[in-house]
Structure formats: structure tokens, C-alpha cells
């Protein structure tokens, strides 16, 4: 049966948008780029790498010892020099690096010279505290300028940063700091969020009280002016540390393959993985993609409205744009504070020409209605980007028409924390766009669609998304766990990187992403493992068992559904349901709070005791149930179906 909605979707999907002539004519990427890259992919990447500034030029390009790659391995460079010093030396010190807008409405701009001064000072301060090349430093902050400053200062002295998104809980901080034995933790007193103060420092204190043997120093930037405890000898105010430091700081010479950062991401187990990114290849990947995918030019004002705590911010707020000498916007808060036109007022104020945001945000804007958009002049925009999850064709069209004024190409960019940089994407001057499709692999990226046997599927078919050749910004492994790296990405198929996404490829070779194929949910573009949420639930004293799955959601893409059975056959109450949701938020982070929670005397299991997740997903999404004959007790399913899943009374 085809519903009206399904027919509308088909009509929207079949629309085509060739590149506007004025974009095509001057675009950084011209049609020949694919062939050029294809004819010598490693050489093509090397030509991008040579645009960086090397302290010792590389003579080697790719060393592939599957599945471990080294790129430009005999070269030496420093990421902060590439992001800052290089531009200042070229006479661009007065150029704005970031326009900063705080949630309460405070605004200022930071030039490349000022950013270099701040980074040098903080780098000196870190060195004085004893932080040295090869160490790891955790950073747990909101979106304030000190966050990129701290990252670049680490890069300057050769310490790897491990940024922990400010929405994470104390337990999440604890696990991450201890997993990679960070010697320092950089945070702030608090962060602004919808007019409230998020207690960042207090969260750190509560994490530290559970034991962080490697941690020697905590550095606290002032943002919200709330009272915080400062432990003598361990805790330092940022502004006091940097006050006497000079604005010059000798950068470390780093090998291209030295660790630039760790970023933890959720996998299919309860333990997050510390994804490793190194220096030379990573900077090459983010610089090339930022320049070609967003068609970035010197007179653009570029805004990636993500949080630096996720990879999108690392690659496309910090390293990519700064390496290209870009002028960017950083905004601290949420899009609906103080009102639902906040983003559009920012676009208008700074004359933003390139905007990069997520489908979940676009769907929220759709729901709020175009009147908030119409209040502002958005004619400065020329390129729009989307990232984080598949964008549904309706949201794509809305973005194109209402934000882009039917004038701006929309680039739907598919990539992952692991890939470091954009992998499958349109190029604005080249690609004919299809709403809902990420279109084609970026030049010199070899992606394919394969079946269960790892064989390439003919055009028109679907399967697993894989990458066939190494690329410069690829992860170099998982911190402390090479086996898990091999198991997770390189064991299902021989010689193919398994991304974990299902994808269809149409007759013209364009990719349409379908979502994850593993037990990973995508809620508002955040990657959350079902197992992580299940273990957080089971951690509560009254819970006997829990199973978690995702359910389609109009705004957030997926919403978290939890099925919980309580100890002693307790039927549960609404209050307890709230308590359990809060428990998950406290254990993991506010963005992991289940939207739906249902108590059930038992979970549906096979006779061998495996929870039948497929069935739970069917129940959660209200679908007809598939085969239930393998169930140990089919009564459980009837019982569950008869209970409507209850929605959270309170949303984050
Ligand atoms: C997963 C990676 C990449 C930065 C943000 C998320 C999904 C991401 C798209 C897109 C369809 C997408 C995939 C991927 N995803 N972008 N344009 N179309 N799906 O990074 O947390 O590492 O998550 O996000 O499922 O595997 P991440």
C-alpha cells in the first residue's frame, strides 16, 4: 500500500538539481577532479599534503600494512603551525579566525594573530605544568573560544587531546580519562545552555572523586561565573595560568604519524572506543575536503553549527577551516534560545555564506515554521551542508527552499568519527543533487556497496557500505586495542573497511544511506549504542533486565525506546519510569535519556535465551510482527503489544 506520504516522498526524491552555472564556473572543484584523482590517488593526496607546511618534507607517501596505514611517514610538521603561524607569517594576522557569539548574547571576534597568541600562552602554561610531547590531555568544555585554543595548544606541544562533549556525564568523563591515562583535564566553571548553567567543573569533580590515577592537573576557564571548588595544587584558573606567559611558544616537531587526538565514540559494546587520528594525513584530509566540498574561498564566512565535542567540530570548526585560513562563526548555545530564529539572526549578522548543520536541526526548523526564517535576510548564503544522519528528502527540500532561497547547492556529506573527513558527498560545482542522496565518493575515495559475501552489488542494489582503499585521514586504530580495531572494521570482509552503514546505490551510482546495520542508534546525529543504554539501566538497583532499540522519530531521526523488567516482578510506576530515564541521563549524558520506556514482566527471548531485538523494534515502531515461532514464550509478545509504549513526560 502506498500512502500519500510515501508518494510525496517519491516525487521529492525524483527531483534533480544540476549545479547552478555561477557556482559551477568558479568552483574550487571542477568536473575533471575525479579523473585526476582516480589516475593517481596517492599522488593526488600527496599534492594536497604538500600544500601544508612541513618542518621536514615527506618523501614517503602511503605505507599500507593492512589494516594499518601510514601516510607521509617520514615528514614532520605541527598542526598548530599549519592552523595559525603560517597565515600570520603570510600577512593574514588581522584576518578574523572566529566570530564568537555566546548564548547570552556576548560577541567578539578573534583574529589569527590573537588566536596564535592565546594558543602560545596556553601551550606555555601546559608545558610549565609538566605536560609534554606524547601525553594525553582531556578537554571537557562548552563552546567557548578556550576550547579550540586548548586543542591547538596541545597540538603545539605534541600532547594528544581527547575532547569529551560537554553533554557527557561524570561517569563518561571518568572512563575516557582513565582509558587513555590523561595527565591533565581542561574544563570551565560552567556552560550556558538555554539560559541555564551546566555544571562542568562539578561534573569533573564528581568524576575525579571516583579515582583518576593519571590525572595531575585540572585547568578551569571562567565562563558562567558560578561558584566552583578549586582543589589546591591540582586545580588552576586558566586566566591566572596564562597571565604571565609570553605570546610565543616553540612548536614541537611532530612526525606525520604522531597522535594528534583521540575521540571516543560508541560501538556495539558498552565500552566506547578511543579513535586515533594522527597529524599529517588527518590535516591533509580535512583541508582538501573543506576546500572542495564547501567550495571555501577567502571571501566566505563559514559556519559549521555543530559542537566541537564531536568529530564534525574537530574537522570542520577547528582543523579544516583554520588550515585553509578561513573565517568561521562559533556559536555557544541552542538554536531556540532566546527564540527560534537565533541561527538566522547569526547568519544575517555575520553574512554567513556557507552553513553546515544536521538533519535533526533542519526538521526542528521545519516544525517551528518558516516565519522564523523570514524575519532575517539570508541572501549571503551560497552553500548549505548536512551531516550526521540520512537527510529525508522533505527536509532536504525545505532546507534548499526556505534557508537557501532555492539558490544554494545542498551538500549531504556522509562520513564518520573513524573516517576523520568527509567521504561521500556532492561537489557543489559538479554534482547533480538528488534530495536524500549523499551522491558520490569524494575524489580518491573508493567506496563500494557489497553483499553478505563481500561482493560488489550491481548498480540499483543495496548492501553494506565499505571502503576499498586506505585514505589519509582514516583512523589509525583504537587506543590500546588493536584487536578491537581489526575485529570491528576489518573482519567481516577481507580487505574492506566496514563502515557499519546500510546503503543503496541507484542506477547512476549515487549512494542513498539507510542507517546503521549494527546495534548503534542515531539520535539527533549522536551515536549511541543500545548496549551502553542497557547497561546504564541494569545498573539501577530495581532493574532486572533491559533491552533498548531505536524507533523512528520525526525530529531526532531515531528515539530511544527501553523495555525494562524489574526485580521481583514489580510492575513499575510512572515515577520509577522517570527515575530510570534520569538514571540513564546521569550515567551517560543528557542526550541519551530514553524517550520511551515500557515495563514488562519479561523480555521476548529465543529458546536459547537471546533477546529478540528485531521483535522489539517491530513493537516499538508499531509494525506487524514477523515470525515469532522461535520465541520461548509467545505470550510475552502479546502482553507487550497490548501495552502502549509510554512517552517521556519530560524531554531534554
Ligand atoms: C555515523 C557516524 C560524521 C560526523 C557526525 C557523525 C551516520 C553521518 C551521514 C549522512 C547518512 C550519516 C552514519 C555514520 N551519518 N553522516 N550524511 N547520511 N548517515 O559522526 O558519530 O561518527 O557517526 O553517522 O550512520 O556511520 P559519528
XYZ file of C-alpha atoms and ligand atoms in Angstrom:
679
model
C 0.000 0.000 0.000
C 1.334 3.442 -0.865
C 0.299 6.189 1.473
C 0.097 9.789 0.338
C 3.278 10.478 2.324
C 5.117 7.709 0.513
C 4.048 9.089 -2.859
C 5.117 12.611 -1.853
C 8.494 11.217 -0.848
C 8.892 9.529 -4.216
C 8.051 12.748 -6.039
C 10.520 14.705 -3.957
C 13.248 12.078 -4.323
C 12.950 12.112 -8.070
C 13.716 15.839 -8.333
C 17.145 16.746 -9.745
C 19.262 19.839 -9.116
C 22.162 20.409 -11.515
C 24.866 22.797 -10.282
C 23.875 26.454 -10.760
C 26.060 27.884 -13.588
C 27.504 30.669 -11.435
C 28.587 28.140 -8.789
C 29.955 25.730 -11.385
C 32.006 28.358 -13.202
C 34.106 29.437 -10.231
C 34.014 26.297 -8.097
C 37.221 25.038 -6.489
C 36.361 21.543 -7.706
C 35.808 21.219 -11.452
C 34.476 18.084 -13.189
C 37.954 16.827 -14.119
C 38.849 16.375 -10.453
C 37.518 12.815 -10.254
C 39.611 11.546 -13.134
C 42.653 13.416 -11.984
C 42.384 11.825 -8.533
C 41.495 8.415 -9.907
C 44.531 8.215 -12.175
C 46.940 8.532 -9.228
C 45.047 8.628 -5.917
C 48.088 8.525 -3.632
C 49.813 11.176 -5.719
C 46.673 13.308 -5.634
C 46.577 13.141 -1.840
C 50.295 13.902 -1.700
C 49.701 17.064 -3.725
C 47.198 18.169 -1.066
C 49.651 17.241 1.688
C 52.289 19.442 0.054
C 50.017 22.456 0.469
C 50.579 22.090 4.231
C 53.700 23.500 5.855
C 56.225 20.805 6.713
C 59.181 21.255 9.041
C 60.678 18.299 7.250
C 59.107 17.475 3.883
C 57.937 13.914 3.398
C 59.439 11.638 0.777
C 57.222 8.643 1.529
C 53.526 8.659 0.714
C 51.452 5.594 1.670
C 52.725 2.606 3.598
C 49.887 0.083 3.753
C 50.284 -2.807 6.111
C 46.624 -3.786 6.100
C 44.740 -2.670 8.100
C 47.362 -0.250 9.439
C 48.150 2.769 7.276
C 50.948 5.294 7.458
C 50.816 8.414 5.331
C 53.742 10.744 4.648
C 55.539 8.886 7.432
C 58.989 10.486 7.207
C 57.618 14.031 7.214
C 57.472 16.376 10.216
C 55.003 19.151 10.882
C 52.969 20.791 13.612
C 49.184 21.122 13.390
C 49.000 24.461 15.232
C 51.626 25.969 12.910
C 49.516 24.892 9.955
C 46.376 26.291 11.536
C 47.878 29.605 12.699
C 51.532 30.657 12.292
C 51.513 30.023 8.569
C 48.694 32.514 7.986
C 50.140 35.108 10.337
C 53.509 34.893 8.565
C 51.691 35.335 5.241
C 50.397 38.686 6.491
C 46.924 37.491 7.432
C 47.276 38.097 11.178
C 44.457 40.630 11.220
C 42.055 38.291 9.463
C 39.198 37.066 11.663
C 39.545 33.379 12.528
C 36.353 33.185 14.568
C 33.359 35.392 15.107
C 32.234 34.285 18.520
C 28.685 34.557 19.746
C 27.835 33.430 23.269
C 24.374 32.219 24.168
C 23.651 35.182 26.485
C 24.407 37.496 23.530
C 28.041 38.426 24.170
C 30.019 38.738 20.929
C 33.562 39.280 19.855
C 35.936 38.292 17.103
C 39.344 36.674 17.266
C 41.961 37.255 14.601
C 44.575 34.727 13.543
C 47.222 36.748 15.414
C 45.145 36.793 18.611
C 44.404 33.101 18.339
C 48.107 32.353 17.890
C 48.916 34.483 20.949
C 46.286 32.705 23.059
C 47.382 29.282 21.890
C 51.049 30.058 22.562
C 50.299 31.319 26.059
C 48.216 28.315 26.983
C 50.766 25.962 25.425
C 53.475 27.564 27.583
C 51.268 27.144 30.652
C 50.682 23.467 29.884
C 54.414 22.909 29.426
C 55.102 24.603 32.745
C 52.689 22.205 34.441
C 54.808 19.400 33.046
C 52.589 18.343 30.132
C 54.885 17.033 27.410
C 55.029 15.515 23.960
C 53.282 12.132 23.905
C 50.953 12.870 26.862
C 47.155 12.900 26.645
C 45.044 15.841 27.812
C 41.270 15.635 28.307
C 39.137 18.664 27.445
C 35.578 18.948 28.782
C 34.149 22.335 27.863
C 31.251 24.075 26.233
C 31.554 26.023 23.001
C 33.849 28.820 24.135
C 36.991 30.065 22.361
C 39.160 28.426 25.028
C 38.094 25.063 23.620
C 39.836 25.382 20.218
C 42.658 27.236 21.994
C 43.185 24.256 24.326
C 43.131 21.798 21.407
C 45.660 23.777 19.392
C 47.859 24.327 22.457
C 48.002 20.564 22.962
C 48.894 20.135 19.295
C 51.604 22.781 19.661
C 53.410 20.915 22.444
C 52.765 17.460 20.990
C 50.238 16.259 23.555
C 47.191 14.487 22.135
C 43.840 15.985 23.102
C 40.825 13.935 23.989
C 37.774 16.182 23.840
C 34.762 14.974 25.819
C 31.473 16.510 24.659
C 30.043 18.821 27.347
C 26.781 16.849 27.487
C 28.522 13.778 28.882
C 28.137 12.677 32.492
C 30.798 12.292 35.202
C 30.994 8.530 34.598
C 31.680 9.118 30.912
C 34.463 11.572 31.795
C 35.914 9.040 34.209
C 36.003 6.195 31.674
C 37.568 8.332 28.977
C 40.245 9.956 31.141
C 41.256 6.631 32.653
C 41.202 4.679 29.398
C 43.897 6.894 27.883
C 45.532 7.999 31.161
C 45.214 11.724 30.664
C 47.607 13.818 32.761
C 45.503 16.983 32.657
C 41.857 17.909 32.317
C 40.844 21.269 30.862
C 37.341 22.442 31.706
C 35.284 25.527 32.573
C 33.277 26.538 35.626
C 30.129 26.006 33.590
C 28.496 26.334 30.190
C 25.383 28.206 29.063
C 22.539 26.105 27.746
C 19.064 27.568 27.198
C 19.784 30.138 29.869
C 20.858 27.536 32.419
C 24.331 26.850 33.718
C 25.681 23.360 33.039
C 27.975 22.457 35.984
C 31.047 21.383 34.038
C 33.573 21.721 36.855
C 31.295 19.999 39.374
C 30.882 17.114 36.907
C 34.663 16.859 36.677
C 34.961 16.872 40.480
C 32.470 14.088 40.808
C 34.321 12.060 38.158
C 37.712 12.702 39.774
C 36.400 11.614 43.186
C 35.904 8.127 41.747
C 39.606 7.820 41.021
C 41.795 9.133 38.199
C 45.288 7.873 38.981
C 46.956 9.511 35.971
C 45.468 12.983 36.473
C 47.774 15.678 37.834
C 46.168 18.970 36.862
C 42.776 20.496 36.235
C 42.604 23.819 34.436
C 39.390 25.804 34.703
C 38.317 28.567 32.328
C 35.804 31.082 33.605
C 32.574 31.300 31.689
C 29.440 31.310 33.852
C 30.983 32.775 36.991
C 29.346 30.165 39.168
C 30.993 29.088 42.377
C 33.275 26.073 41.973
C 35.519 24.146 44.296
C 39.240 24.553 43.494
C 41.496 21.863 44.894
C 44.813 23.459 45.934
C 47.795 22.132 43.992
C 45.620 20.350 41.455
C 43.176 22.950 40.133
C 44.249 26.135 38.362
C 42.304 29.035 36.875
C 43.037 29.386 33.180
C 43.327 33.184 33.331
C 45.830 33.046 36.186
C 47.999 30.460 34.459
C 48.298 32.354 31.196
C 48.608 35.865 32.656
C 52.393 35.905 32.780
C 53.049 33.707 29.763
C 54.671 35.117 26.629
C 52.822 35.049 23.322
C 55.466 32.979 21.640
C 55.904 29.257 22.073
C 58.239 26.973 20.192
C 56.122 24.300 18.464
C 57.161 20.637 18.707
C 58.310 18.931 15.557
C 55.808 16.133 15.153
C 56.081 13.137 12.948
C 53.236 12.893 10.413
C 52.119 9.707 12.145
C 52.239 11.098 15.706
C 48.915 11.087 17.504
C 47.029 14.378 17.094
C 43.966 13.364 19.063
C 41.709 10.709 20.480
C 37.968 10.952 20.153
C 35.768 8.404 21.874
C 32.796 7.038 20.008
C 30.175 4.419 20.732
C 30.467 0.946 19.351
C 28.315 -2.112 19.841
C 29.588 -2.812 23.356
C 29.169 -0.733 26.494
C 32.785 0.446 26.279
C 33.422 3.427 23.985
C 36.344 3.285 21.572
C 39.153 5.855 21.579
C 39.525 6.571 17.874
C 43.092 7.581 16.986
C 43.844 10.320 14.477
C 47.370 11.298 13.533
C 48.797 14.535 12.203
C 49.827 14.687 8.533
C 47.173 12.544 6.886
C 44.365 13.955 9.002
C 45.233 17.568 8.191
C 45.507 16.637 4.518
C 42.037 15.062 4.503
C 40.237 17.849 6.345
C 41.930 20.619 4.342
C 41.100 19.085 0.962
C 37.501 18.267 1.832
C 36.796 21.633 3.493
C 38.061 23.412 0.396
C 36.305 21.293 -2.227
C 33.065 20.168 -0.563
C 32.154 23.609 0.796
C 33.851 25.387 -2.093
C 35.516 27.558 0.540
C 37.017 30.828 -0.764
C 38.731 33.690 1.042
C 35.699 35.982 0.998
C 33.388 33.382 2.538
C 32.098 33.429 6.094
C 31.796 29.811 7.052
C 29.683 28.346 9.847
C 29.587 24.760 10.973
C 26.864 24.798 13.618
C 27.992 21.549 15.273
C 29.619 21.120 18.678
C 33.403 20.852 18.781
C 32.909 17.902 21.140
C 32.063 15.684 18.154
C 34.226 14.900 15.153
C 32.295 17.336 12.959
C 33.602 20.170 15.107
C 37.161 18.823 15.244
C 37.398 18.559 11.466
C 35.138 21.379 10.275
C 35.248 24.012 13.019
C 38.864 23.653 14.087
C 41.382 21.907 11.827
C 39.890 22.110 8.307
C 38.807 25.761 8.310
C 41.882 27.009 10.195
C 44.264 25.160 7.869
C 42.502 26.911 4.996
C 42.783 30.274 6.746
C 39.011 30.571 6.905
C 36.809 32.999 8.780
C 34.275 30.988 10.781
C 31.478 31.508 13.263
C 31.316 29.771 16.641
C 28.013 29.857 18.498
C 27.762 28.640 22.067
C 24.143 27.745 22.597
C 20.996 26.092 21.322
C 19.093 27.214 18.185
C 15.922 28.124 20.103
C 17.398 30.481 22.655
C 16.208 33.110 23.343
C 13.950 32.419 20.373
C 13.649 30.078 17.433
C 15.265 32.494 14.997
C 18.656 32.546 16.718
C 20.565 30.836 13.916
C 19.067 33.087 11.262
C 19.941 36.191 13.217
C 23.538 34.925 13.316
C 23.584 34.210 9.583
C 22.318 37.723 8.933
C 24.693 39.454 11.387
C 27.913 37.865 10.096
C 26.735 37.445 6.492
C 27.377 33.728 6.650
C 27.841 32.300 3.166
C 28.385 28.603 3.963
C 26.250 26.836 6.566
C 26.801 23.247 7.730
C 24.202 21.704 10.049
C 22.336 18.468 10.814
C 19.040 16.974 9.581
C 17.657 16.862 13.118
C 18.072 20.644 13.356
C 16.508 21.140 9.922
C 13.470 19.072 10.945
C 13.105 21.172 14.083
C 13.203 24.369 11.956
C 10.528 22.853 9.702
C 8.349 22.173 12.698
C 8.801 25.690 14.070
C 7.791 27.087 10.688
C 9.328 29.376 8.055
C 8.173 32.574 9.786
C 11.287 32.472 11.997
C 13.452 32.260 8.912
C 11.622 35.047 7.085
C 12.478 37.538 9.827
C 16.052 37.621 8.551
C 17.993 38.384 5.423
C 19.722 35.163 4.400
C 20.866 36.283 0.968
C 24.528 35.948 1.966
C 24.190 32.146 1.916
C 25.564 30.312 -1.101
C 26.319 26.715 0.027
C 24.421 24.529 2.515
C 25.689 21.319 4.109
C 24.120 18.465 6.041
C 25.746 15.805 8.223
C 25.117 13.258 10.934
C 22.360 11.036 9.620
C 20.435 10.403 6.430
C 18.514 13.527 5.447
C 14.960 12.779 4.412
C 14.035 14.297 1.034
C 11.336 16.551 2.552
C 13.835 18.102 4.972
C 16.357 18.483 2.132
C 13.818 20.396 0.006
C 12.771 22.557 2.929
C 16.403 23.427 3.644
C 17.008 24.175 -0.042
C 13.929 26.360 -0.429
C 13.486 28.110 2.899
C 17.092 28.541 4.017
C 18.870 28.528 0.673
C 16.254 30.522 -1.228
C 16.319 27.812 -3.958
C 19.734 29.157 -4.893
C 22.283 27.217 -2.831
C 23.507 23.683 -3.502
C 22.903 21.359 -0.522
C 25.816 19.023 0.114
C 24.760 15.947 2.088
C 28.071 14.700 3.486
C 28.469 11.135 4.708
C 31.395 10.297 6.986
C 32.250 9.084 10.489
C 34.448 9.760 13.504
C 36.610 6.968 12.114
C 36.989 8.416 8.633
C 38.154 11.793 10.002
C 36.944 13.640 6.932
C 34.014 13.687 4.514
C 33.903 10.546 2.337
C 30.736 10.513 0.231
C 29.400 13.864 -0.855
C 28.394 16.083 -3.717
C 30.828 18.728 -5.001
C 28.784 21.921 -5.379
C 30.032 22.933 -8.812
C 29.998 19.455 -10.296
C 27.310 17.187 -8.888
C 23.669 16.984 -9.874
C 21.942 16.824 -6.499
C 19.196 14.405 -5.517
C 17.323 15.179 -2.283
C 18.154 12.385 0.173
C 21.305 11.138 -1.538
C 24.894 11.763 -0.446
C 25.691 11.088 -4.134
C 29.302 10.044 -4.922
C 32.577 9.191 -3.167
C 34.916 12.186 -2.786
C 37.824 12.151 -5.280
C 40.434 9.464 -4.383
C 37.968 7.738 -2.039
C 36.996 4.234 -3.119
C 33.648 3.277 -1.632
C 31.553 0.324 -2.664
C 28.306 -1.464 -1.861
C 28.716 -5.163 -1.116
C 26.504 -8.133 -0.232
C 26.939 -10.577 2.666
C 29.696 -12.343 0.775
C 31.599 -9.101 0.339
C 30.903 -8.990 -3.414
C 30.215 -5.689 -5.095
C 26.499 -5.270 -5.767
C 25.391 -4.110 -9.222
C 24.052 -0.570 -9.636
C 20.475 -0.403 -8.413
C 21.198 -2.746 -5.493
C 21.766 -2.317 -1.772
C 24.097 -3.701 0.870
C 26.920 -2.736 3.192
C 28.922 0.422 2.675
C 32.649 -0.400 2.529
C 35.837 1.477 1.675
C 38.315 -0.373 -0.513
C 41.495 1.695 -0.276
C 43.192 3.497 2.610
C 42.771 7.286 2.796
C 44.926 9.866 4.615
C 42.507 10.873 7.401
C 41.467 7.325 8.293
C 41.616 6.237 11.927
C 44.915 4.662 12.874
C 43.245 2.270 15.303
C 41.591 2.241 18.705
C 43.540 3.447 21.725
C 45.065 0.440 23.477
C 43.094 -2.114 21.485
C 44.417 -3.078 18.055
C 42.406 -6.307 18.169
C 39.163 -4.453 18.531
C 40.160 -2.241 15.594
C 40.714 -5.292 13.420
C 37.580 -7.035 14.688
C 35.249 -4.061 14.301
C 36.256 -2.736 10.907
C 38.282 -5.346 9.057
C 36.979 -8.794 9.921
C 33.543 -9.103 8.325
C 35.058 -8.810 4.854
C 38.600 -9.366 3.650
C 40.475 -6.232 2.555
C 37.424 -3.979 3.033
C 36.788 -1.341 5.701
C 33.295 -1.930 7.110
C 31.605 1.381 7.854
C 28.576 -0.077 9.652
C 26.002 1.619 7.402
C 23.446 0.094 5.080
C 23.290 1.814 1.707
C 21.558 1.614 -1.663
C 23.235 2.674 -4.868
C 20.979 3.812 -7.686
C 21.372 3.174 -11.394
C 23.542 6.272 -11.732
C 25.887 5.181 -8.949
C 24.583 7.618 -6.336
C 24.625 6.458 -2.693
C 21.474 6.565 -0.526
C 22.306 5.837 3.116
C 19.780 3.773 5.056
C 21.102 3.912 8.628
C 23.280 1.683 10.794
C 23.375 -2.068 10.401
C 24.669 -2.691 13.927
C 23.305 -2.044 17.423
C 24.080 1.628 17.182
C 21.309 4.228 17.322
C 21.482 7.686 15.825
C 19.598 10.215 17.942
C 19.841 13.815 16.719
C 23.020 12.828 14.899
C 24.553 11.451 18.116
C 25.825 7.953 18.011
C 24.569 5.895 20.959
C 24.962 2.164 21.446
C 21.948 0.147 22.593
C 24.253 -1.841 24.890
C 25.501 1.303 26.630
C 21.955 2.363 27.478
C 21.052 -1.177 28.538
C 23.970 -1.379 30.953
C 23.090 2.030 32.374
C 19.544 0.759 33.039
C 20.665 -2.532 34.569
C 22.952 -0.539 36.828
C 19.823 0.749 38.639
C 19.088 -1.383 41.742
C 15.477 -2.160 40.809
C 16.143 -3.300 37.230
C 16.439 -6.998 36.444
C 16.814 -6.798 32.677
C 16.619 -4.224 29.931
C 16.558 -4.145 26.155
C 16.911 -0.987 24.114
C 16.240 -0.138 20.492
C 15.672 2.855 18.269
C 12.288 3.994 16.951
C 11.797 6.353 14.021
C 11.265 9.898 15.215
C 10.024 12.888 13.301
C 12.628 15.289 14.682
C 15.541 13.331 16.104
C 15.706 10.651 13.395
C 15.596 7.906 15.964
C 14.362 7.994 19.554
C 15.469 5.627 22.297
C 12.969 3.010 23.426
C 13.673 0.977 26.561
C 11.938 -2.232 27.607
C 12.576 -2.917 31.260
C 11.714 -5.768 33.571
C 12.013 -5.091 37.279
C 13.303 -7.273 40.060
C 10.773 -9.393 41.969
C 8.121 -8.988 39.262
C 7.484 -5.372 40.289
C 5.053 -3.874 37.705
C 6.634 -0.394 37.907
C 5.174 3.106 38.206
C 5.402 6.329 36.200
C 7.653 7.780 38.851
C 10.024 4.873 38.553
C 9.991 5.232 34.761
C 11.089 8.858 35.173
C 13.722 7.821 37.672
C 15.135 5.258 35.263
C 15.283 7.750 32.415
C 17.096 10.171 34.686
C 19.385 7.386 35.777
C 20.480 6.823 32.183
C 20.998 10.555 31.694
C 23.126 10.682 34.843
C 25.159 7.630 33.924
C 25.817 8.506 30.286
C 24.773 12.043 29.432
C 21.583 14.021 28.955
C 21.319 13.242 25.242
C 20.956 9.505 25.976
C 17.775 9.818 28.071
C 15.253 7.266 26.686
C 12.216 8.954 25.201
C 10.042 5.864 25.675
C 10.115 3.353 28.496
C 7.918 0.339 28.975
C 7.858 -2.064 31.882
C 7.374 -5.677 31.002
C 7.341 -8.770 33.220
C 9.668 -10.437 30.735
C 11.620 -9.683 27.584
C 10.935 -11.725 24.471
C 13.683 -14.310 24.130
C 14.596 -17.206 21.922
C 14.739 -20.651 23.487
C 18.481 -20.216 23.855
C 17.878 -17.072 25.887
C 18.790 -14.378 23.327
C 16.728 -11.206 23.468
C 14.838 -10.797 20.182
C 15.666 -7.247 19.280
C 14.100 -7.389 15.852
C 10.805 -8.123 17.522
C 11.228 -5.280 19.981
C 11.960 -2.924 17.123
C 8.777 -4.087 15.402
C 6.794 -3.495 18.573
C 8.383 -0.090 19.108
C 7.587 1.018 15.582
C 4.098 -0.473 15.636
C 4.786 -2.833 12.732
C 3.139 -6.161 12.047
C 5.133 -8.774 13.879
C 7.304 -11.158 11.926
C 7.907 -14.771 12.736
C 7.516 -15.424 16.454
C 7.794 -19.206 16.352
C 11.316 -19.244 17.760
C 10.147 -17.433 20.881
C 10.393 -19.270 24.164
C 7.117 -17.755 25.346
C 4.922 -16.096 22.751
C 2.627 -14.737 25.461
C 5.290 -12.141 26.281
C 4.849 -10.518 22.909
C 1.084 -10.281 23.155
C 1.474 -8.753 26.579
C 3.992 -6.207 25.296
C 1.901 -5.283 22.296
C -1.071 -4.597 24.483
C 0.889 -2.021 26.428
C 1.269 1.179 24.552
C 4.834 2.342 24.961
C 4.750 5.360 27.180
C 6.424 8.534 26.141
C 8.703 10.525 28.389
C 6.851 13.265 30.200
C 9.936 15.430 30.133
C 12.256 15.945 27.212
C 15.779 17.249 27.278
C 27.508 7.722 11.521
C 28.804 8.288 12.039
C 30.236 12.388 10.546
C 30.089 13.321 11.617
C 28.906 13.160 12.504
C 28.605 11.763 12.956
C 25.758 8.497 10.195
C 26.734 10.627 9.264
C 25.570 10.870 7.440
C 24.932 11.242 6.217
C 23.667 9.270 6.363
C 25.173 9.682 8.069
C 26.234 7.169 9.683
C 27.647 7.063 10.184
N 25.907 9.563 9.203
N 26.539 11.431 8.211
N 25.247 12.367 5.560
N 23.989 10.404 5.718
N 24.223 8.877 7.531
O 29.773 11.032 13.265
O 29.143 9.946 15.431
O 30.971 9.003 13.980
O 28.565 8.831 13.317
O 26.579 8.780 11.331
O 25.442 6.158 10.232
O 28.108 5.747 10.307
P 29.655 9.693 14.067
